[in-house]
CSV table of C-alpha atoms and ligand atoms in Angstrom, one decimal:
chain,number,residue,atom,x,y,z
L,1,MET,CA,11.2,108.4,205.0
L,2,HIS,CA,14.5,109.9,206.1
L,3,ALA,CA,15.8,109.7,209.6
L,4,SER,CA,13.9,112.1,211.9
L,5,VAL,CA,16.5,114.9,211.9
L,6,ASN,CA,15.5,118.5,211.5
L,7,ILE,CA,18.0,119.6,208.9
L,8,GLU,CA,17.6,123.3,209.6
L,9,GLU,CA,18.2,122.6,213.3
L,10,ARG,CA,21.2,120.5,212.6
L,11,ARG,CA,22.7,123.1,210.2
L,12,LYS,CA,22.2,125.8,212.8
L,13,LYS,CA,23.8,123.7,215.4
L,14,MET,CA,26.8,123.1,213.2
L,15,GLY,CA,27.1,126.4,211.4
L,16,GLY,CA,28.8,129.6,212.5
L,17,SER,CA,29.3,128.9,216.2
L,18,SER,CA,32.8,129.5,217.6
L,19,GLU,CA,32.3,126.3,219.7
L,20,LYS,CA,32.3,124.3,216.5
L,21,ASN,CA,35.6,125.6,215.4
L,22,LYS,CA,37.3,124.3,218.5
L,23,ASN,CA,36.9,120.8,217.5
L,24,ALA,CA,35.6,120.1,214.1
L,25,GLU,CA,35.3,116.6,212.7
L,26,LEU,CA,35.4,115.3,209.2
L,27,ILE,CA,34.1,112.0,208.1
L,28,LEU,CA,35.9,110.4,205.1
L,29,ILE,CA,34.5,107.5,203.2
L,30,PRO,CA,37.1,106.4,200.6
L,31,SER,CA,36.6,103.5,198.2
L,32,PRO,CA,38.5,100.4,199.2
L,33,GLY,CA,41.0,100.3,196.3
L,34,ILE,CA,44.7,101.1,196.6
L,35,GLY,CA,44.5,103.8,193.9
L,36,HIS,CA,41.8,105.6,196.0
L,37,LEU,CA,43.1,104.9,199.4
L,38,THR,CA,46.7,106.2,198.9
L,39,SER,CA,45.7,109.8,198.2
L,40,SER,CA,42.7,109.8,200.5
L,41,LEU,CA,44.8,108.8,203.5
L,42,GLU,CA,47.5,111.3,202.6
L,43,PHE,CA,44.7,114.0,202.5
L,44,ALA,CA,43.4,113.0,205.9
L,45,GLN,CA,46.8,113.4,207.4
L,46,LEU,CA,47.5,116.6,205.6
L,47,LEU,CA,44.3,118.1,207.1
L,48,ILE,CA,45.0,117.2,210.7
L,49,ASN,CA,48.7,118.2,210.5
L,50,ARG,CA,47.6,121.5,209.0
L,51,ASP,CA,44.9,122.6,211.5
L,52,ASN,CA,44.6,121.2,215.0
L,53,ARG,CA,40.9,122.1,215.2
L,54,LEU,CA,40.3,119.3,212.7
L,55,SER,CA,39.9,115.6,213.5
L,56,VAL,CA,39.1,112.9,211.0
L,57,THR,CA,37.1,109.7,211.2
L,58,ILE,CA,37.4,107.2,208.3
L,59,LEU,CA,34.6,104.8,207.6
L,60,CYS,CA,36.3,101.7,206.3
L,61,ILE,CA,34.4,99.8,203.6
L,62,LYS,CA,34.8,96.1,203.6
L,63,PHE,CA,34.9,94.7,200.1
L,64,PRO,CA,35.6,91.0,199.6
L,65,PHE,CA,37.6,91.6,196.4
L,66,THR,CA,40.0,94.0,198.0
L,67,PRO,CA,40.8,92.3,201.3
L,68,PHE,CA,44.1,94.1,201.5
L,69,ALA,CA,42.5,97.5,201.8
L,70,ASP,CA,41.9,97.0,205.5
L,71,SER,CA,45.4,96.3,206.5
L,72,TYR,CA,46.6,99.0,204.2
L,73,ILE,CA,44.6,101.6,206.0
L,74,ARG,CA,45.7,100.4,209.4
L,75,THR,CA,49.4,100.4,208.5
L,76,ALA,CA,49.3,103.7,206.8
L,77,LEU,CA,47.6,105.4,209.8
L,78,ALA,CA,49.3,103.4,212.6
L,79,SER,CA,50.9,106.6,214.1
L,80,GLN,CA,47.9,108.9,213.7
L,81,PRO,CA,45.9,108.9,216.9
L,82,LYS,CA,43.8,111.8,215.6
L,83,ILE,CA,42.4,109.7,212.8
L,84,LYS,CA,39.7,107.3,214.0
L,85,LEU,CA,38.7,104.3,212.1
L,86,ILE,CA,35.2,102.8,212.1
L,87,ASP,CA,34.5,99.6,210.3
L,88,LEU,CA,31.4,99.3,208.2
L,89,PRO,CA,29.9,95.8,208.2
L,90,LEU,CA,30.7,93.4,205.5
L,91,VAL,CA,27.6,93.3,203.2
L,92,GLU,CA,26.9,90.9,200.5
L,93,PRO,CA,28.2,92.4,197.2
L,94,PRO,CA,25.9,92.5,194.2
L,95,PRO,CA,26.0,89.5,191.8
L,96,ARG,CA,29.2,89.3,189.7
L,97,GLU,CA,27.3,89.5,186.4
L,98,LEU,CA,26.5,93.1,187.1
L,99,ALA,CA,30.2,93.9,187.2
L,100,LEU,CA,30.7,92.2,183.8
L,101,ASN,CA,28.1,94.6,182.3
L,102,SER,CA,29.5,97.7,184.0
L,103,PRO,CA,31.9,97.9,186.9
L,104,GLU,CA,30.7,101.4,187.6
L,105,HIS,CA,27.1,100.3,188.0
L,106,TYR,CA,28.2,97.4,190.1
L,107,ILE,CA,30.0,99.7,192.5
L,108,TRP,CA,27.1,102.1,192.6
L,109,THR,CA,24.8,99.2,193.6
L,110,PHE,CA,27.2,98.1,196.3
L,111,MET,CA,27.4,101.6,197.7
L,112,GLU,CA,23.6,101.8,197.8
L,113,SER,CA,23.5,98.8,200.0
L,114,LEU,CA,25.9,100.4,202.4
L,115,LYS,CA,23.9,103.6,202.9
L,116,PRO,CA,21.8,102.4,205.8
L,117,HIS,CA,24.9,101.4,207.7
L,118,VAL,CA,26.7,104.7,207.0
L,119,ARG,CA,23.6,106.5,208.1
L,120,ALA,CA,23.4,104.6,211.4
L,121,ILE,CA,27.1,105.2,212.2
L,122,MET,CA,26.9,108.8,211.3
L,123,GLN,CA,23.9,109.3,213.6
L,124,ASN,CA,26.0,108.1,216.5
L,125,ILE,CA,29.0,110.3,215.5
L,126,LEU,CA,26.8,113.3,215.3
L,127,SER,CA,27.2,114.0,219.0
L,128,HIS,CA,30.3,115.7,217.8
L,129,PRO,CA,30.2,118.7,215.5
L,130,VAL,CA,30.7,117.2,212.1
L,131,VAL,CA,31.6,119.8,209.5
L,132,GLY,CA,31.8,117.6,206.4
L,133,LEU,CA,31.5,114.3,204.7
L,134,VAL,CA,34.4,113.7,202.3
L,135,LEU,CA,33.6,111.3,199.5
L,136,ASP,CA,35.4,110.0,196.5
L,137,ILE,CA,33.9,109.3,193.1
L,138,PHE,CA,32.6,105.8,194.0
L,139,THR,CA,31.2,106.7,197.4
L,140,MET,CA,29.7,109.9,196.0
L,141,SER,CA,26.1,108.7,196.4
L,142,MET,CA,26.6,109.0,200.2
L,143,VAL,CA,25.9,112.7,199.5
L,144,ASP,CA,22.3,111.7,200.1
L,145,VAL,CA,23.1,110.5,203.6
L,146,GLY,CA,24.9,113.8,204.3
L,147,ASP,CA,21.8,115.7,203.0
L,148,GLU,CA,19.5,113.7,205.2
L,149,LEU,CA,21.6,114.5,208.3
L,150,GLY,CA,22.3,118.1,207.3
L,151,ILE,CA,26.0,117.6,206.8
L,152,PRO,CA,27.7,119.1,203.8
L,153,SER,CA,29.6,116.8,201.5
L,154,TYR,CA,32.9,117.4,199.7
L,155,MET,CA,34.1,115.5,196.7
L,156,PHE,CA,37.7,114.2,197.0
L,157,MET,CA,38.7,113.5,193.4
L,158,THR,CA,41.5,111.0,193.3
L,159,SER,CA,41.9,111.7,189.6
L,160,ASN,CA,42.5,115.1,188.0
L,161,VAL,CA,40.6,118.4,187.3
L,162,ALA,CA,40.3,117.6,183.6
L,163,PHE,CA,38.5,114.3,184.3
L,164,THR,CA,36.3,116.2,186.8
L,165,ALA,CA,35.5,118.6,183.9
L,166,PHE,CA,34.7,115.7,181.7
L,167,MET,CA,32.3,114.3,184.3
L,168,LEU,CA,30.5,117.7,184.6
L,169,PHE,CA,30.4,118.0,180.8
L,170,LEU,CA,28.0,114.9,180.9
L,171,LEU,CA,25.4,117.1,182.6
L,172,SER,CA,25.2,119.2,179.4
L,173,ARG,CA,23.8,116.0,177.7
L,174,ARG,CA,21.0,113.7,178.6
L,175,MET,CA,21.3,110.5,180.7
L,176,GLU,CA,20.5,108.4,177.6
L,177,ASP,CA,23.1,110.1,175.4
L,178,VAL,CA,25.7,107.3,175.5
L,179,PHE,CA,28.8,108.1,173.4
L,180,SER,CA,29.7,106.2,170.3
L,181,ASP,CA,33.1,105.7,168.6
L,182,SER,CA,31.8,107.3,165.5
L,183,ASP,CA,30.9,110.6,167.3
L,184,PRO,CA,32.9,113.7,166.0
L,185,ASP,CA,35.6,115.0,168.3
L,186,LEU,CA,34.2,116.7,171.3
L,187,SER,CA,34.8,120.2,172.6
L,188,ILE,CA,34.9,119.6,176.4
L,189,PRO,CA,35.5,122.5,178.8
L,190,GLY,CA,38.9,121.9,180.5
L,191,PHE,CA,40.5,120.4,177.5
L,192,PRO,CA,42.6,122.7,175.3
L,193,ASP,CA,42.1,120.5,172.2
L,194,PRO,CA,39.0,118.7,170.8
L,195,VAL,CA,38.8,115.3,172.4
L,196,PRO,CA,38.4,112.2,170.1
L,197,PRO,CA,35.7,109.8,171.5
L,198,SER,CA,38.3,107.0,171.4
L,199,VAL,CA,40.0,108.4,174.5
L,200,LEU,CA,36.8,108.6,176.6
L,201,PRO,CA,36.5,106.2,179.6
L,202,ASP,CA,34.8,102.8,178.9
L,203,ALA,CA,31.8,103.9,180.9
L,204,ALA,CA,31.0,106.6,178.4
L,205,PHE,CA,30.1,104.0,175.8
L,206,ASN,CA,28.3,101.6,178.2
L,207,LYS,CA,24.6,101.3,177.7
L,208,ASP,CA,24.2,98.7,180.6
L,209,GLY,CA,24.4,101.2,183.3
L,210,GLY,CA,28.0,102.5,183.0
L,211,TYR,CA,27.1,105.8,181.3
L,212,ALA,CA,24.0,106.3,183.5
L,213,THR,CA,26.1,105.8,186.6
L,214,TYR,CA,28.7,108.3,185.5
L,215,TYR,CA,25.8,110.7,184.9
L,216,LYS,CA,24.3,110.2,188.3
L,217,LEU,CA,27.7,110.6,190.0
L,218,ALA,CA,28.4,113.8,188.1
L,219,LYS,CA,25.0,115.1,189.3
L,220,ARG,CA,26.1,114.5,192.9
L,221,PHE,CA,29.4,116.4,192.3
L,222,MET,CA,27.1,119.5,192.0
L,223,ASP,CA,25.5,118.8,195.3
L,224,THR,CA,28.8,119.2,197.2
L,225,LYS,CA,30.3,122.2,199.0
L,226,GLY,CA,33.6,121.8,197.3
L,227,ILE,CA,35.6,119.6,194.9
L,228,ILE,CA,39.0,118.7,196.2
L,229,VAL,CA,41.4,117.4,193.6
L,230,ASN,CA,44.6,115.6,193.9
L,231,SER,CA,46.3,117.8,191.4
L,232,PHE,CA,48.0,121.2,191.4
L,233,SER,CA,47.2,124.4,189.6
L,234,GLU,CA,50.5,124.7,187.8
L,235,LEU,CA,49.6,121.5,186.0
L,236,GLU,CA,45.9,122.1,185.5
L,237,GLN,CA,45.2,125.8,185.5
L,238,TYR,CA,43.5,125.5,182.2
L,239,ALA,CA,40.9,123.0,183.5
L,240,ILE,CA,40.6,124.8,186.9
L,241,ASP,CA,39.8,128.1,185.0
L,242,ALA,CA,37.3,126.2,182.8
L,243,LEU,CA,35.4,125.0,185.8
L,244,SER,CA,35.3,128.5,187.5
L,245,GLU,CA,34.2,130.3,184.3
L,246,GLU,CA,30.9,132.2,184.2
L,247,GLY,CA,28.9,129.5,182.4
L,248,GLN,CA,30.0,127.0,185.1
L,249,SER,CA,29.2,129.3,188.0
L,250,ARG,CA,27.1,126.7,189.8
L,251,THR,CA,30.1,124.4,190.0
L,252,PRO,CA,31.3,124.1,193.6
L,253,PRO,CA,34.7,125.7,194.2
L,254,VAL,CA,37.6,123.5,193.1
L,255,TYR,CA,40.6,123.0,195.4
L,256,ALA,CA,43.7,121.6,193.8
L,257,VAL,CA,45.6,120.4,196.9
L,258,GLY,CA,48.2,117.9,195.5
L,259,PRO,CA,50.3,116.2,194.6
L,260,LEU,CA,49.3,113.9,197.5
L,261,ILE,CA,51.7,111.0,197.3
L,262,ASP,CA,52.5,108.3,199.8
L,263,LEU,CA,56.3,108.8,199.8
L,264,LYS,CA,56.8,106.1,202.5
L,265,GLY,CA,55.3,103.4,200.4
L,266,GLN,CA,53.1,100.9,202.3
L,267,PRO,CA,54.0,97.2,202.6
L,268,ASN,CA,52.1,95.1,200.1
L,269,PRO,CA,51.3,91.4,200.3
L,270,ASN,CA,52.6,90.8,196.8
L,271,LEU,CA,56.0,92.1,197.7
L,272,ASP,CA,58.1,90.5,200.4
L,273,GLN,CA,61.1,92.3,202.0
L,274,ALA,CA,63.6,90.0,200.2
L,275,GLN,CA,62.2,90.9,196.8
L,276,HIS,CA,62.0,94.6,197.7
L,277,ASP,CA,65.7,94.6,198.7
L,278,LYS,CA,66.6,92.6,195.5
L,279,VAL,CA,64.9,95.2,193.3
L,280,LEU,CA,66.6,98.1,194.9
L,281,LYS,CA,70.0,96.4,195.1
L,282,TRP,CA,69.8,95.7,191.4
L,283,LEU,CA,68.9,99.3,190.6
L,284,ASP,CA,71.8,100.5,192.8
L,285,GLU,CA,74.1,98.7,190.4
L,286,GLN,CA,72.8,100.3,187.2
L,287,PRO,CA,74.1,103.5,185.6
L,288,GLY,CA,72.1,106.8,186.1
L,289,SER,CA,68.9,107.2,184.0
L,290,SER,CA,69.6,104.0,182.2
L,291,VAL,CA,66.7,101.8,183.3
L,292,VAL,CA,63.2,101.8,181.9
L,293,PHE,CA,60.5,100.9,184.4
L,294,LEU,CA,57.3,99.1,183.2
L,295,CYS,CA,54.3,99.0,185.6
L,296,PHE,CA,50.6,99.0,184.8
L,297,GLY,CA,48.9,99.9,188.1
L,298,SER,CA,47.4,97.9,191.0
L,299,MET,CA,45.2,95.9,188.6
L,300,GLY,CA,47.2,96.0,185.5
L,301,GLY,CA,49.0,93.5,183.4
L,302,PHE,CA,48.6,91.9,180.0
L,303,GLY,CA,47.8,88.4,178.7
L,304,PRO,CA,50.5,86.1,177.3
L,305,SER,CA,50.5,87.4,173.7
L,306,GLN,CA,50.9,91.1,174.7
L,307,THR,CA,53.5,90.1,177.3
L,308,ARG,CA,55.5,88.4,174.6
L,309,GLU,CA,55.5,91.5,172.4
L,310,ILE,CA,56.7,93.6,175.3
L,311,ALA,CA,59.5,91.1,176.0
L,312,LEU,CA,60.6,91.2,172.3
L,313,ALA,CA,60.6,95.0,172.3
L,314,LEU,CA,62.8,95.0,175.4
L,315,GLN,CA,65.2,92.6,173.9
L,316,GLY,CA,65.3,94.5,170.6
L,317,SER,CA,65.8,97.9,172.3
L,318,GLY,CA,68.8,96.7,174.3
L,319,LEU,CA,67.7,98.9,177.2
L,320,ARG,CA,68.0,97.9,180.8
L,321,PHE,CA,64.6,97.4,182.4
L,322,LEU,CA,62.6,96.7,185.5
L,323,TRP,CA,59.2,95.1,184.7
L,324,ALA,CA,56.4,94.7,187.2
L,325,MET,CA,54.2,91.9,186.0
L,326,ARG,CA,51.3,90.7,188.1
L,327,SER,CA,52.6,87.1,188.0
L,328,PRO,CA,56.2,86.9,186.8
L,329,PRO,CA,56.9,83.7,184.9
L,330,THR,CA,59.3,81.2,186.4
L,331,SER,CA,61.8,79.1,184.4
L,332,ASP,CA,59.2,76.3,184.4
L,333,ASN,CA,56.4,78.2,182.7
L,334,ALA,CA,58.2,81.1,180.9
L,335,ASP,CA,58.0,79.5,177.5
L,336,ARG,CA,54.2,80.0,177.5
L,337,THR,CA,54.5,83.8,177.6
L,338,LEU,CA,58.1,84.9,177.0
L,339,PRO,CA,60.3,84.5,173.9
L,340,GLU,CA,62.7,81.6,174.1
L,341,GLY,CA,65.7,82.3,176.3
L,342,PHE,CA,64.3,85.6,177.5
L,343,LEU,CA,64.8,84.9,181.2
L,344,GLU,CA,68.4,83.6,180.7
L,345,TRP,CA,69.2,86.7,178.6
L,346,MET,CA,67.6,89.0,181.2
L,347,GLU,CA,69.6,87.4,184.1
L,348,GLU,CA,72.8,88.2,182.4
L,349,GLY,CA,72.2,91.7,183.9
L,350,LYS,CA,69.8,93.3,181.4
L,351,GLY,CA,66.8,93.5,183.6
L,352,MET,CA,64.5,92.3,186.3
L,353,VAL,CA,60.9,91.2,186.6
L,354,CYS,CA,58.9,91.4,189.7
L,355,GLY,CA,55.3,91.1,190.8
L,356,TRP,CA,54.4,94.2,192.8
L,357,ALA,CA,57.1,96.9,192.5
L,358,PRO,CA,57.9,99.4,195.2
L,359,GLN,CA,56.9,102.0,192.6
L,360,VAL,CA,57.5,105.2,194.6
L,361,GLU,CA,61.0,104.0,195.6
L,362,VAL,CA,61.7,102.8,192.1
L,363,LEU,CA,60.7,106.2,190.5
L,364,ALA,CA,62.8,108.0,193.1
L,365,HIS,CA,65.9,105.9,192.1
L,366,LYS,CA,68.5,107.7,190.0
L,367,ALA,CA,68.9,104.6,187.8
L,368,ILE,CA,65.4,105.1,186.3
L,369,GLY,CA,65.3,107.1,183.1
L,370,GLY,CA,61.7,106.4,181.9
L,371,PHE,CA,58.4,104.8,182.9
L,372,VAL,CA,56.0,102.8,180.7
L,373,SER,CA,52.7,103.4,182.5
L,374,HIS,CA,49.0,102.7,182.3
L,375,CYS,CA,48.5,106.4,183.2
L,376,GLY,CA,46.6,105.8,186.4
L,377,TRP,CA,46.5,109.2,188.1
L,378,ASN,CA,48.7,108.3,191.1
L,379,SER,CA,51.3,106.9,188.7
L,380,ILE,CA,51.3,110.1,186.7
L,381,LEU,CA,51.7,112.3,189.8
L,382,GLU,CA,54.5,110.0,191.2
L,383,SER,CA,56.4,110.2,187.9
L,384,LEU,CA,56.1,114.0,187.7
L,385,TRP,CA,57.2,114.2,191.4
L,386,PHE,CA,60.4,112.4,190.5
L,387,GLY,CA,60.8,114.0,187.1
L,388,VAL,CA,60.6,110.6,185.2
L,389,PRO,CA,59.0,110.8,181.7
L,390,ILE,CA,56.2,108.4,180.9
L,391,LEU,CA,55.5,106.4,177.7
L,392,THR,CA,51.7,106.2,177.7
L,393,TRP,CA,49.9,102.8,177.6
L,394,PRO,CA,46.4,103.4,179.1
L,395,ILE,CA,44.2,100.3,179.8
L,396,TYR,CA,41.1,101.1,181.8
L,397,ALA,CA,39.0,103.7,183.7
L,398,GLU,CA,39.9,107.3,182.7
L,399,GLN,CA,43.5,106.5,181.7
L,400,GLN,CA,43.0,107.2,178.0
L,401,LEU,CA,41.8,110.7,178.8
L,402,ASN,CA,44.8,111.2,181.1
L,403,ALA,CA,47.2,110.0,178.4
L,404,PHE,CA,45.6,112.1,175.8
L,405,TRP,CA,46.0,115.5,177.5
L,406,MET,CA,49.4,114.6,179.0
L,407,VAL,CA,50.7,113.8,175.5
L,408,ARG,CA,48.7,116.0,173.1
L,409,GLY,CA,47.7,118.9,175.3
L,410,TYR,CA,50.9,119.5,177.2
L,411,GLU,CA,53.9,117.4,175.9
L,412,LEU,CA,54.3,116.0,179.3
L,413,ALA,CA,54.5,112.3,178.2
L,414,VAL,CA,55.6,110.4,175.1
L,415,GLU,CA,52.9,108.6,173.1
L,416,LEU,CA,52.8,104.9,172.6
L,417,LYS,CA,49.0,104.7,172.7
L,418,VAL,CA,46.4,107.1,174.0
L,419,ASP,CA,43.4,105.0,172.9
L,420,TYR,CA,44.4,101.5,173.8
L,421,ARG,CA,41.9,99.7,176.1
L,422,ARG,CA,41.3,96.2,177.3
L,423,GLY,CA,40.4,94.1,174.3
L,424,SER,CA,42.3,96.3,171.8
L,425,ASP,CA,44.5,94.8,169.1
L,426,LEU,CA,48.0,93.7,170.2
L,427,VAL,CA,50.6,96.5,170.2
L,428,MET,CA,53.4,94.9,168.3
L,429,ALA,CA,57.0,94.7,169.5
L,430,GLU,CA,58.3,97.0,166.8
L,431,GLU,CA,56.0,99.8,167.8
L,432,ILE,CA,56.8,99.3,171.5
L,433,GLU,CA,60.6,99.3,170.8
L,434,LYS,CA,60.3,102.6,168.9
L,435,GLY,CA,58.3,104.1,171.8
L,436,LEU,CA,60.9,102.9,174.3
L,437,LYS,CA,63.7,104.6,172.3
L,438,GLN,CA,61.8,107.9,172.1
L,439,LEU,CA,61.1,107.7,175.8
L,440,MET,CA,64.7,107.2,176.7
L,441,ASP,CA,66.0,109.9,174.3
L,442,GLY,CA,67.2,112.7,176.7
L,443,ASP,CA,66.8,115.3,173.9
L,444,ASN,CA,63.1,114.7,173.7
L,445,VAL,CA,61.3,117.9,174.8
L,446,VAL,CA,59.2,115.8,177.2
L,447,HIS,CA,62.3,115.3,179.4
L,448,LYS,CA,62.7,119.0,179.8
L,449,ASN,CA,59.0,119.7,180.4
L,450,VAL,CA,58.7,116.9,183.0
L,451,LYS,CA,61.8,118.3,184.9
L,452,GLU,CA,60.2,121.7,185.0
L,453,MET,CA,56.9,120.2,186.2
L,454,LYS,CA,58.7,118.3,188.9
L,455,GLU,CA,59.9,121.6,190.4
L,456,LYS,CA,56.4,123.1,190.1
L,457,ALA,CA,54.9,120.1,191.8
L,458,ARG,CA,57.3,120.3,194.7
L,459,ASN,CA,56.8,124.1,195.1
L,460,ALA,CA,53.0,123.7,195.1
L,461,VAL,CA,53.0,121.9,198.4
L,462,LEU,CA,55.5,124.1,200.2
L,463,THR,CA,54.3,126.7,202.6
L,464,GLY,CA,52.9,129.5,200.5
L,465,GLY,CA,52.7,127.3,197.4
L,466,SER,CA,49.5,127.0,195.3
L,467,SER,CA,48.3,123.7,196.9
L,468,TYR,CA,49.2,125.0,200.4
L,469,ILE,CA,47.0,128.0,199.8
L,470,ALA,CA,44.2,125.9,198.4
L,471,VAL,CA,44.2,123.8,201.5
L,472,GLY,CA,43.9,126.9,203.7
L,473,LYS,CA,40.9,128.1,201.6
L,474,LEU,CA,39.3,124.7,201.8
L,475,ILE,CA,39.6,124.6,205.6
L,476,ASP,CA,38.0,128.1,205.7
L,477,ASN,CA,35.2,126.7,203.6
L,478,MET,CA,34.8,123.7,206.0
L,479,LEU,CA,34.9,125.7,209.2
L,480,GLY,CA,32.6,128.3,207.8
L,481,SER,CA,35.0,131.2,208.1
L,482,ASN,CA,34.8,132.3,204.5
Z,501,LIG,N1,51.7,100.5,192.7
Z,501,LIG,C1,52.9,100.0,193.3
Z,501,LIG,N2,53.4,98.9,192.7
Z,501,LIG,C2,52.9,98.2,191.7
Z,501,LIG,C3,51.7,98.7,191.1
Z,501,LIG,C4,51.1,99.9,191.7
Z,501,LIG,O1,53.4,100.6,194.2
Z,501,LIG,O2,53.4,97.2,191.2
Z,501,LIG,C5,51.1,101.7,193.3
Z,501,LIG,C6,51.5,103.0,192.5
Z,501,LIG,O3,52.7,103.5,193.1
Z,501,LIG,C7,50.3,103.9,192.7
Z,501,LIG,C8,49.1,102.9,192.9
Z,501,LIG,O4,49.7,101.6,193.2
Z,501,LIG,O5,50.4,104.6,193.9
Z,501,LIG,C9,48.4,102.7,191.6
Z,501,LIG,O6,47.5,103.9,191.4
Z,501,LIG,P1,47.2,104.4,190.0
Z,501,LIG,O7,46.3,105.5,190.2
Z,501,LIG,O8,48.4,104.7,189.2
Z,501,LIG,O9,46.5,103.2,189.2
Z,501,LIG,P2,45.4,102.2,189.6
Z,501,LIG,O10,46.0,101.1,190.3
Z,501,LIG,O11,44.4,102.9,190.4
Z,501,LIG,O12,44.9,101.8,188.3
């Protein structure tokens, strides 16, 4: 049985009264991964800076495999007294084998085990008027806790509107209808072109719980009072329109409130100050738009054979480069991954390798002319924000779908691969070198399109811009004044 709360009473207590609007609290439960925390924390700060009736409490999930999440939250919010942090207890994560079958199912199971703790904490907080529970895709099942306590939930999508549309598209199928590579191209609302199955997320093909988890998550999207997306309408009007069309009328309202980017850049345990300064000093010495930046996200990186092909391509292209590798080789072990003499050649001034890159600062630097990216959504927004074109190399999650519509739908990125995923065949040096040259060719129409989108992104968040207006509408929705 649910906690003994009369939902109607609770709703009445929280709805409509002017008392409520004097001090309204939101509870955020972000997933503990860097790619989710960055925009969630920016969003929390945006809300409290925008409307002084709002305050925010963040429930911090402890997850043994992302120990850094905790200090990340605390550093990012150090100067925000209006944002309260409450730690959830560390619970035993599910067995690792579950993650091998399907990371999505694993996370779902982990979140289920957190529900009683979330419920207990929320019952204590409920002495304040709580107007909403803000959840991201992986904490989405907490909608159930919100429902039990009579608190409306909002979805905070750390990816884009097109991906949201894909998730909702699953609901037009059955939970058993796992996709197959041999399916014909799909007509998905929100995508201007038919979508080849090869660019769908891994989970779409996963019979061991991945597809079913996506399906269950998508169902929860529909139980929210609003879908907040880290995107902006000038970039995704097509998908926004698709979700608000007649046939989709049950879809909760979509609020594109981005780009939400952490422009300060938080310290990272994999990047010490000396290395940070070295990277930026080296960039300072390079000519404008001459350097290609390679970085594959917070979990990205390649095995030795693929690393070697990339190195050969860089040598062949003759371009200057900054390459974020998870574990950069040293002169003692370089011969196991890199072509002979690569490090010596690089140190003549051609390039730099590092572990964790200060990505936002790097993309903001005038020396950067192009970005080879795994197409994580934060990376895409950051590159658009600074007007740096991307060469697409998706690896996991929904990155193939992102790469696909950026390249094929809107000419906002240069294509290396749109359907690469972990376990794909090697991408050979020759192909990479060709892609690098196309990326750095200033006459490529992508450069012009990206510069235009940069202006649109910046205007969207200014007072009166599309995202600014969307935030106002969202707050009206939250405070019950619409
Ligand atoms: N990032 C960084 N340095 C790195 C790798 C990643 O600063 O070496 C940051 C990047 O700027 C972005 C985030 O980590 O904000 C990665 O998020 P994204 O959505 O692009 O990919 P994910 O890591 O979630 O796959």
